[in-house]
Coordinates of C-alpha atoms in Angstrom, one line a residue:
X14 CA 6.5 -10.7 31.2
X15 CA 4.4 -9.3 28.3
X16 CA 0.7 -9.8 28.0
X17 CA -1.6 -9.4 24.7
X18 CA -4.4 -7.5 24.8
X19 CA -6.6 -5.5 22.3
X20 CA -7.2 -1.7 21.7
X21 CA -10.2 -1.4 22.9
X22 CA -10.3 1.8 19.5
X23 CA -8.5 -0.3 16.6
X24 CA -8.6 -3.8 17.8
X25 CA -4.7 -4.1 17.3
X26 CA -2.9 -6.5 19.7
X27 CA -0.8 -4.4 22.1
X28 CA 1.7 -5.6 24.6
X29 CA 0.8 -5.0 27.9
X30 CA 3.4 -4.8 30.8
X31 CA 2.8 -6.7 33.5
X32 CA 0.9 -5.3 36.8
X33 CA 0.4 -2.3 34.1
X34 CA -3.4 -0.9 34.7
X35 CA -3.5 1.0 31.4
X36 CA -1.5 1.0 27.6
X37 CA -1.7 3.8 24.7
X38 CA -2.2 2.6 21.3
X39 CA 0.9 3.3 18.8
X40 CA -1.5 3.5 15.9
X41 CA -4.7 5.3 16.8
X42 CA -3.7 7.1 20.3
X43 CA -6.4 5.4 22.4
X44 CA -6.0 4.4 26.2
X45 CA -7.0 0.4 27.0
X46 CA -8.0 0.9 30.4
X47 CA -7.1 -2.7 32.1
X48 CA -10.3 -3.2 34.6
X49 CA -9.4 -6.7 36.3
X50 CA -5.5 -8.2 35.3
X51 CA -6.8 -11.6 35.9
X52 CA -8.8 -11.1 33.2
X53 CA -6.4 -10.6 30.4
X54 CA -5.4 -13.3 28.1
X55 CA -2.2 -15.5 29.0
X56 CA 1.1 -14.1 27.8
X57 CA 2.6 -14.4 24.4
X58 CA 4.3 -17.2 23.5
X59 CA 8.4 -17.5 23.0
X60 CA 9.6 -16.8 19.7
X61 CA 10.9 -21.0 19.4
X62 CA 7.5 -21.4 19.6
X63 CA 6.2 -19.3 16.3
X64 CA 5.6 -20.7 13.8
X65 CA 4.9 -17.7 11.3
X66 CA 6.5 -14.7 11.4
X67 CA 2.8 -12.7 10.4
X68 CA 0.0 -15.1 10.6
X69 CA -3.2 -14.2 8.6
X70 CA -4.1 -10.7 10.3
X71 CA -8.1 -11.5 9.9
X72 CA -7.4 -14.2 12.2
X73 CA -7.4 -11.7 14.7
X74 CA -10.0 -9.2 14.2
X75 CA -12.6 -9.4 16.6
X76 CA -16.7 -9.9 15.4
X77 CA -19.0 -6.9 14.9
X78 CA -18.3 -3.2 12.6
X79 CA -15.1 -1.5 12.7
X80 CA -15.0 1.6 15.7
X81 CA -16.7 4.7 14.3
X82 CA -13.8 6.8 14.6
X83 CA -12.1 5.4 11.7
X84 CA -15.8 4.7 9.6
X85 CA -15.9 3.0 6.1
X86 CA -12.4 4.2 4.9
X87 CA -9.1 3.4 6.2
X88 CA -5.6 4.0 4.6
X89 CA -1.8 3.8 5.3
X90 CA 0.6 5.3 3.6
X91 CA 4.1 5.1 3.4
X92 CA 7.2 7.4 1.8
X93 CA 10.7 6.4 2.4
X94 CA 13.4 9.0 1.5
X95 CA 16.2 6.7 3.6
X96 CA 17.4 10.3 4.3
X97 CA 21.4 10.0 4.5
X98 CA 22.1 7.3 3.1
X99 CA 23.6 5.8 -0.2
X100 CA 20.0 5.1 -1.2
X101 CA 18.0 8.9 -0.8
X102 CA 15.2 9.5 -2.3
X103 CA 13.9 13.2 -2.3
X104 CA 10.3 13.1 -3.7
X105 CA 8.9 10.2 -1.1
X106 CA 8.0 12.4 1.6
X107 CA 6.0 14.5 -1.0
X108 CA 4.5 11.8 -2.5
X109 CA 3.0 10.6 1.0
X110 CA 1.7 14.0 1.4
X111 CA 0.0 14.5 -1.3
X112 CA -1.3 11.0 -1.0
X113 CA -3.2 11.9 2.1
X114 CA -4.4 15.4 0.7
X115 CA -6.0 13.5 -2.0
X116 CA -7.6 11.1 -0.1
X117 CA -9.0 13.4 2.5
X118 CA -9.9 16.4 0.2
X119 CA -11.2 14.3 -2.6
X120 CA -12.3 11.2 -1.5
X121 CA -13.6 12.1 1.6
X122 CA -11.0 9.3 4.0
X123 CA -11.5 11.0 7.7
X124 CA -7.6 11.9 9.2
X125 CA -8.4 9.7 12.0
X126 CA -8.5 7.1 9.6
X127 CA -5.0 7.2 7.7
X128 CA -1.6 6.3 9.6
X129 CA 1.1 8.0 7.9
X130 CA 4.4 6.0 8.1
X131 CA 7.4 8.8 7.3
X132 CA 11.3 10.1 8.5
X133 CA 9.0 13.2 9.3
X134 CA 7.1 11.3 12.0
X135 CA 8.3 12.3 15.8
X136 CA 6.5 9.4 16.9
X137 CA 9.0 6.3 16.7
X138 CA 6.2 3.8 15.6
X139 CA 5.2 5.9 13.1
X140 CA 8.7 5.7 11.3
X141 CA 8.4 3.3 7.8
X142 CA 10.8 0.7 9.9
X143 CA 9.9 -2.9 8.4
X144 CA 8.1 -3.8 12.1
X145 CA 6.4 -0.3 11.8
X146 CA 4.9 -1.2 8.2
X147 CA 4.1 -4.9 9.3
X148 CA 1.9 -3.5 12.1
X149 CA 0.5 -0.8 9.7
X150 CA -0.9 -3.5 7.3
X151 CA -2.4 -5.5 10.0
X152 CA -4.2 -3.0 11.2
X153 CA -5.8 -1.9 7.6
X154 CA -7.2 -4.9 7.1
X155 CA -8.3 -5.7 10.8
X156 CA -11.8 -6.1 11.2
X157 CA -13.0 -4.9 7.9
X158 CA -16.8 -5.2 7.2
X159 CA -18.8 -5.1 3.7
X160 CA -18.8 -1.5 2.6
X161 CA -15.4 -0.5 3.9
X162 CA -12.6 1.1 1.5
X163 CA -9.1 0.6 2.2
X164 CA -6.1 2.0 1.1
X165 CA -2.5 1.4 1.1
X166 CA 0.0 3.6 -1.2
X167 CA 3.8 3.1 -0.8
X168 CA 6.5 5.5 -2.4
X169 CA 10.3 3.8 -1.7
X170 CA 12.7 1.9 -2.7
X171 CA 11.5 -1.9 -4.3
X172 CA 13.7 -4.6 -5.5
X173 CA 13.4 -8.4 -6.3
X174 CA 14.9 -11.7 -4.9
X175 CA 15.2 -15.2 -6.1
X176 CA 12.1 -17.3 -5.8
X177 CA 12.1 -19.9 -3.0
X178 CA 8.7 -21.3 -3.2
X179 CA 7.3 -21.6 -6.6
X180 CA 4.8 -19.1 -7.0
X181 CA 6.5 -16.6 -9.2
X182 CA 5.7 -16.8 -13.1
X183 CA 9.6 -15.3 -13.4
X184 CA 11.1 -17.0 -10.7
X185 CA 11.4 -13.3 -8.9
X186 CA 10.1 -12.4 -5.6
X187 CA 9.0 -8.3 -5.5
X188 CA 10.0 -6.5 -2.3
X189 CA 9.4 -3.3 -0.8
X190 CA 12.2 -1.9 0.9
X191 CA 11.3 -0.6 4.6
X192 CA 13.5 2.2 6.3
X193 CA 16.1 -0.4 8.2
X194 CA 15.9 -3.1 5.1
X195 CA 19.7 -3.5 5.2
X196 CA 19.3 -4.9 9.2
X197 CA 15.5 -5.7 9.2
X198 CA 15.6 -7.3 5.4
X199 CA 13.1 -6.5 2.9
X200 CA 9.6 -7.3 2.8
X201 CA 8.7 -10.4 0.5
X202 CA 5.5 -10.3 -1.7
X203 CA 4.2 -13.7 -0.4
X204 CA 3.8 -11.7 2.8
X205 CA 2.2 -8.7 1.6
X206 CA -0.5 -10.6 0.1
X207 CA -0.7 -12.9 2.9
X208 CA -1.3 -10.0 5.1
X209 CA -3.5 -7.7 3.3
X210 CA -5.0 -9.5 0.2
X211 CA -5.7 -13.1 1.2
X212 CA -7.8 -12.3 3.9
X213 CA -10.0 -9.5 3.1
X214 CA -14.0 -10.9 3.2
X215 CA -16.6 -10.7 0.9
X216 CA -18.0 -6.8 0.3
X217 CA -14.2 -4.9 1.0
X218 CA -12.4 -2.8 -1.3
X219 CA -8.7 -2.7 -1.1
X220 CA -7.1 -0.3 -3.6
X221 CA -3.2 -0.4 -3.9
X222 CA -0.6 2.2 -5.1
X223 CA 2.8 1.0 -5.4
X224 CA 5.5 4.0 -7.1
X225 CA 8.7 1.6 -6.5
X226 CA 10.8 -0.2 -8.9
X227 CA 10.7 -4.1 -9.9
X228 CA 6.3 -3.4 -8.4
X229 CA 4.0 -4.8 -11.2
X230 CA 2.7 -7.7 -9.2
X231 CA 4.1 -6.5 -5.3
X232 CA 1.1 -8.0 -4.2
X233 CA 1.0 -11.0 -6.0
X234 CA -2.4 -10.8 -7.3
X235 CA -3.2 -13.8 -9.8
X236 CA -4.4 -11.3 -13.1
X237 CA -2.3 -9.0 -14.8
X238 CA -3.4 -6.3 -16.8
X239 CA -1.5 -6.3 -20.5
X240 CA -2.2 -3.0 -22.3
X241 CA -0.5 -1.9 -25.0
X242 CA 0.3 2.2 -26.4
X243 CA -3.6 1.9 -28.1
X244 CA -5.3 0.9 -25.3
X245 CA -5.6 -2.8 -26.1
X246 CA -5.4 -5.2 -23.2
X247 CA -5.8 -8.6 -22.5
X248 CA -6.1 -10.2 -18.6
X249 CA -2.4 -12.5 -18.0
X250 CA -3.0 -15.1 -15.7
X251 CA -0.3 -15.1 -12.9
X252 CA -2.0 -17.8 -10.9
X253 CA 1.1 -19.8 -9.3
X254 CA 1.5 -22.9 -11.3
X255 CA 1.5 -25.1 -7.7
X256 CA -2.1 -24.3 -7.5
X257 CA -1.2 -22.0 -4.2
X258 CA -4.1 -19.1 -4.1
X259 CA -3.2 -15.6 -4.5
X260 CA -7.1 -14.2 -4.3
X261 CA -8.8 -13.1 -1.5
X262 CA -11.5 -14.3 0.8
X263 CA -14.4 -12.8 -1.2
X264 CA -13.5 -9.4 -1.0
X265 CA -11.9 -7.0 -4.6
X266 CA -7.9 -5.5 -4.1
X267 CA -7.1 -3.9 -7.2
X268 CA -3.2 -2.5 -7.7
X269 CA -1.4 0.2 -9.5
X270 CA 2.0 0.2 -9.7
X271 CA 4.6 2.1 -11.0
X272 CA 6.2 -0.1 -13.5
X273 CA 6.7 -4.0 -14.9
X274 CA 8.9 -6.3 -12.3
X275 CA 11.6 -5.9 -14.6
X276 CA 11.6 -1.9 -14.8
X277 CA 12.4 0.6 -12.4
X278 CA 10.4 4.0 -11.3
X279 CA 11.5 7.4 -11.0
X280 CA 11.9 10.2 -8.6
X281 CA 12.0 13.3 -10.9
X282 CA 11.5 16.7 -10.6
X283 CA 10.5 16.5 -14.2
X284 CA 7.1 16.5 -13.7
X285 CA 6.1 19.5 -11.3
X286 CA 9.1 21.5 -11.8
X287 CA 8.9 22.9 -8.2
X288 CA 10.1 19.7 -6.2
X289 CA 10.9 15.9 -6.1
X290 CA 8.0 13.5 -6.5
X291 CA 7.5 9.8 -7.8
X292 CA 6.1 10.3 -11.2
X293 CA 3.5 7.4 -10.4
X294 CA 2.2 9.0 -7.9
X295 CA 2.0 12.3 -9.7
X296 CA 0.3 10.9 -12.5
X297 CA -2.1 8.9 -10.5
X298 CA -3.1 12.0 -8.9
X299 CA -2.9 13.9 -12.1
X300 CA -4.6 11.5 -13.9
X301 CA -7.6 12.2 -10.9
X302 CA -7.5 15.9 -10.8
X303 CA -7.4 16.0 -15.3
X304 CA -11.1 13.8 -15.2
X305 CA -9.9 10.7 -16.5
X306 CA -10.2 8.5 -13.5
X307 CA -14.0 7.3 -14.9
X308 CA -12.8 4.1 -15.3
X309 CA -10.1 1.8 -14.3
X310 CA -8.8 1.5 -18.2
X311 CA -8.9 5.5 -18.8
X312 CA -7.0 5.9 -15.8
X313 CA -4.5 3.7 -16.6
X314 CA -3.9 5.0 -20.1
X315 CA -4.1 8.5 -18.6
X316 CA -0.9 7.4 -15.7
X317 CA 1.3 6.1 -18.6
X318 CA 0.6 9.1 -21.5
X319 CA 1.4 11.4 -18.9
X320 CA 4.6 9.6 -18.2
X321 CA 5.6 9.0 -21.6
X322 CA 4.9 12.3 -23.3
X323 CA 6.0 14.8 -20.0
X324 CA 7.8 16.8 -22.8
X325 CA 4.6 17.5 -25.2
X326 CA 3.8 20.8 -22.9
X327 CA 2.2 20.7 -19.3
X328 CA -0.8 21.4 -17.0
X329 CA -1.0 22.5 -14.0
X330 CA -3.7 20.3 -11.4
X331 CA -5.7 22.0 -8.3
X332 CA -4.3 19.7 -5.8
X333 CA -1.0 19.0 -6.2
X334 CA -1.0 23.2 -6.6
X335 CA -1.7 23.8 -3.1
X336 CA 1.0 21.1 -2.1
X337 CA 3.4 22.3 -5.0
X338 CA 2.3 25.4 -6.0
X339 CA 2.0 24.2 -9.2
X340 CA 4.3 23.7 -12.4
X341 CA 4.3 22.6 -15.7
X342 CA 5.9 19.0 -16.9
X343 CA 9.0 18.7 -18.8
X344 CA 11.8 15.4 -19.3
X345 CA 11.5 12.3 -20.0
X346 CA 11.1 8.7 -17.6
X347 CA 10.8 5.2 -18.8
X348 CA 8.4 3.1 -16.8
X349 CA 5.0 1.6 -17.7
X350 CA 3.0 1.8 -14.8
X351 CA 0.7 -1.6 -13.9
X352 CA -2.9 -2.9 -13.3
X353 CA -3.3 -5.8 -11.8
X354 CA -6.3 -7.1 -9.6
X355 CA -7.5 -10.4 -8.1
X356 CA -10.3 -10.9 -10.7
X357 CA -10.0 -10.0 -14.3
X358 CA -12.5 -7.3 -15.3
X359 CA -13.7 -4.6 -18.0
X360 CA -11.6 -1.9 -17.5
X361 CA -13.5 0.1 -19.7
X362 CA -16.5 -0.3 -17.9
X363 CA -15.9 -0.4 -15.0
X364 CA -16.0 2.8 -12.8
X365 CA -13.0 3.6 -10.9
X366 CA -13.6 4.6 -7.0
X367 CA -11.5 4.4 -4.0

């Protein structure tokens, strides 16, 4: 029989074997030591008797700061090359890389503080399986205080399904396509924002990057940001028509993604000529280490120019040349990557920050 019981690092729920006087964490490697078994909680319930698959995550974070070791900023990020398979990608596991480089060398996240969800992971809970990145996100957002900046970038596989509930402006669900999707199935949208958006409080920043196809609203965020080739934009309202909220408790989540719901992302060498990457997340970070992340607008024009004109000449960016060693852009891909954020915004004026 299976007990629940907290880490006493993270705060995630563990399942504790019973008589067991100790557990290890999956996600942040501590030891729970178990002083007194009477103590612990009762077991789990059956599966007949859940309700939801992934309640709201908040919902179990316990009062009081997040643990020191993982400080203000928090991230997960996942690459999924579905290595032999039908569906390979080669430029995941590089995007993931240099997604963590970024954060740690520019913006200062702590290593302790990002769980990296790869095929390169030795550790079997740190493999992008669809339980693996379910756990991932509760974990992000548990216990979250004012202050705190929170990540989550994803470089896979993303498709659509029919809408079942109402809430889609198209009719289409977006998914993201974990490592076991075919046997696991995807995950839904609804649930991404259930988990990760919905509950963040007042004072939290939750910055999204998405390089998948069919992403432009993956997390279901109720404004879209419509920007044409000048610059031009106006906020769409994607609020679902049922009245059901999309927003957060208090708290800001602001998404990039790689491309409308109805277009589909790249993984190109075109861009750094030395090696596969998604050519959102290349021009995100390009975008950064060029100077035009000031603010939210200039970084978005700076993502989709450097997308749409990869075969006007090239330069060659700091970090992604200590990852790459360095290249210069060529070819062509069609995508328009996305902005879309739980409350509609100047995105001129308003200074971008993770």
């Amino acid at each position: 029989m299976l007990m629940q019981v907290n880490c006493s690092n993270c705060h995630a729920p563990l399942q504790l074997p019973r008589a067991a006087n100790s557990i290890c964490c999956v996600l942040c490697q501590a030891i729970t030591l178990i002083a007194d078994p009477r103590s612990l909680p009762l077991p789990l319930p059956s599966s007949s008797h859940q309700q939801q698959p992934l309640p709201s995550p908040y919902n179990h974070a316990p009062p009081g700061p997040p643990p020191q070791a993982h400080g203000r900023k928090r991230a997960v990020i996942c690459g999924v090359s579905y290595k032999n398979t039908q569906y390979e990608l080669n430029g995941c596991i590089n995007d993931a890389n240099c997604m963590k480089f970024l954060l740690v060398n520019r913006f200062m996240f702590p290593e302790s503080s990002i769980i990296m969800l790869t095929e390169e992971e030795t550790d079997p809970y740190k493999r992008p399986t669809k339980r693996n990145i379910r756990m991932a996100l509760r974990w992000l957002v548990q216990g979250c205080q004012p202050g705190d900046s929170l990540v989550f970038h994803y470089s896979g596989h993303g498709s659509q399904q029919k809408d079942d509930n109402g809430d889609e402006v198209d009719g289409y669900d977006e998914t993201l396509c974990p490592l076991d999707f075919e046997s696991q199935g995807m995950i839904v949208d609804d649930e991404i924002n259930a988990t990760i958006v919905r509950p963040l409080p007042c004072g939290v920043k939750l910055h999204a990057i998405i390089d998948a196809c069919h992403s432009g609203t993956v997390l279901d965020l109720p404004y879209l940001c419509k920007m044409d080739r000048k610059g031009r934009y106006v906020w769409e309202d994607h609020r679902p028509r049922s009245g059901m909220w999309k927003g957060t408790n208090g708290g800001e989540v602001i998404s990039f993604s790689g491309c409308a719901d109805d277009q589909t992302s790249a993984d190109t060498s075109a861009l750094s000529k030395i090696t596969s990457t998604g050519a959102m997340t290349y021009s995100f970070i390009q975008a950064i280490e060029y100077g035009h992340a000031t603010t939210y607008g200039n970084m978005l024009n700076a993502m989709r120019s450097n997308i749409r004109h990869v075969d006007e000449g090239g330069f060659v960016n700091s970090l992604l040349t200590m990852l790459l060693t360095g290249g210069s852009l060529g070819g062509r891909s069609r995508q328009e990557p996305q902005l879309t954020a739980t409350e509609p915004f100047d995105v001129y004026n308003k200074p971008f920050s993770l």
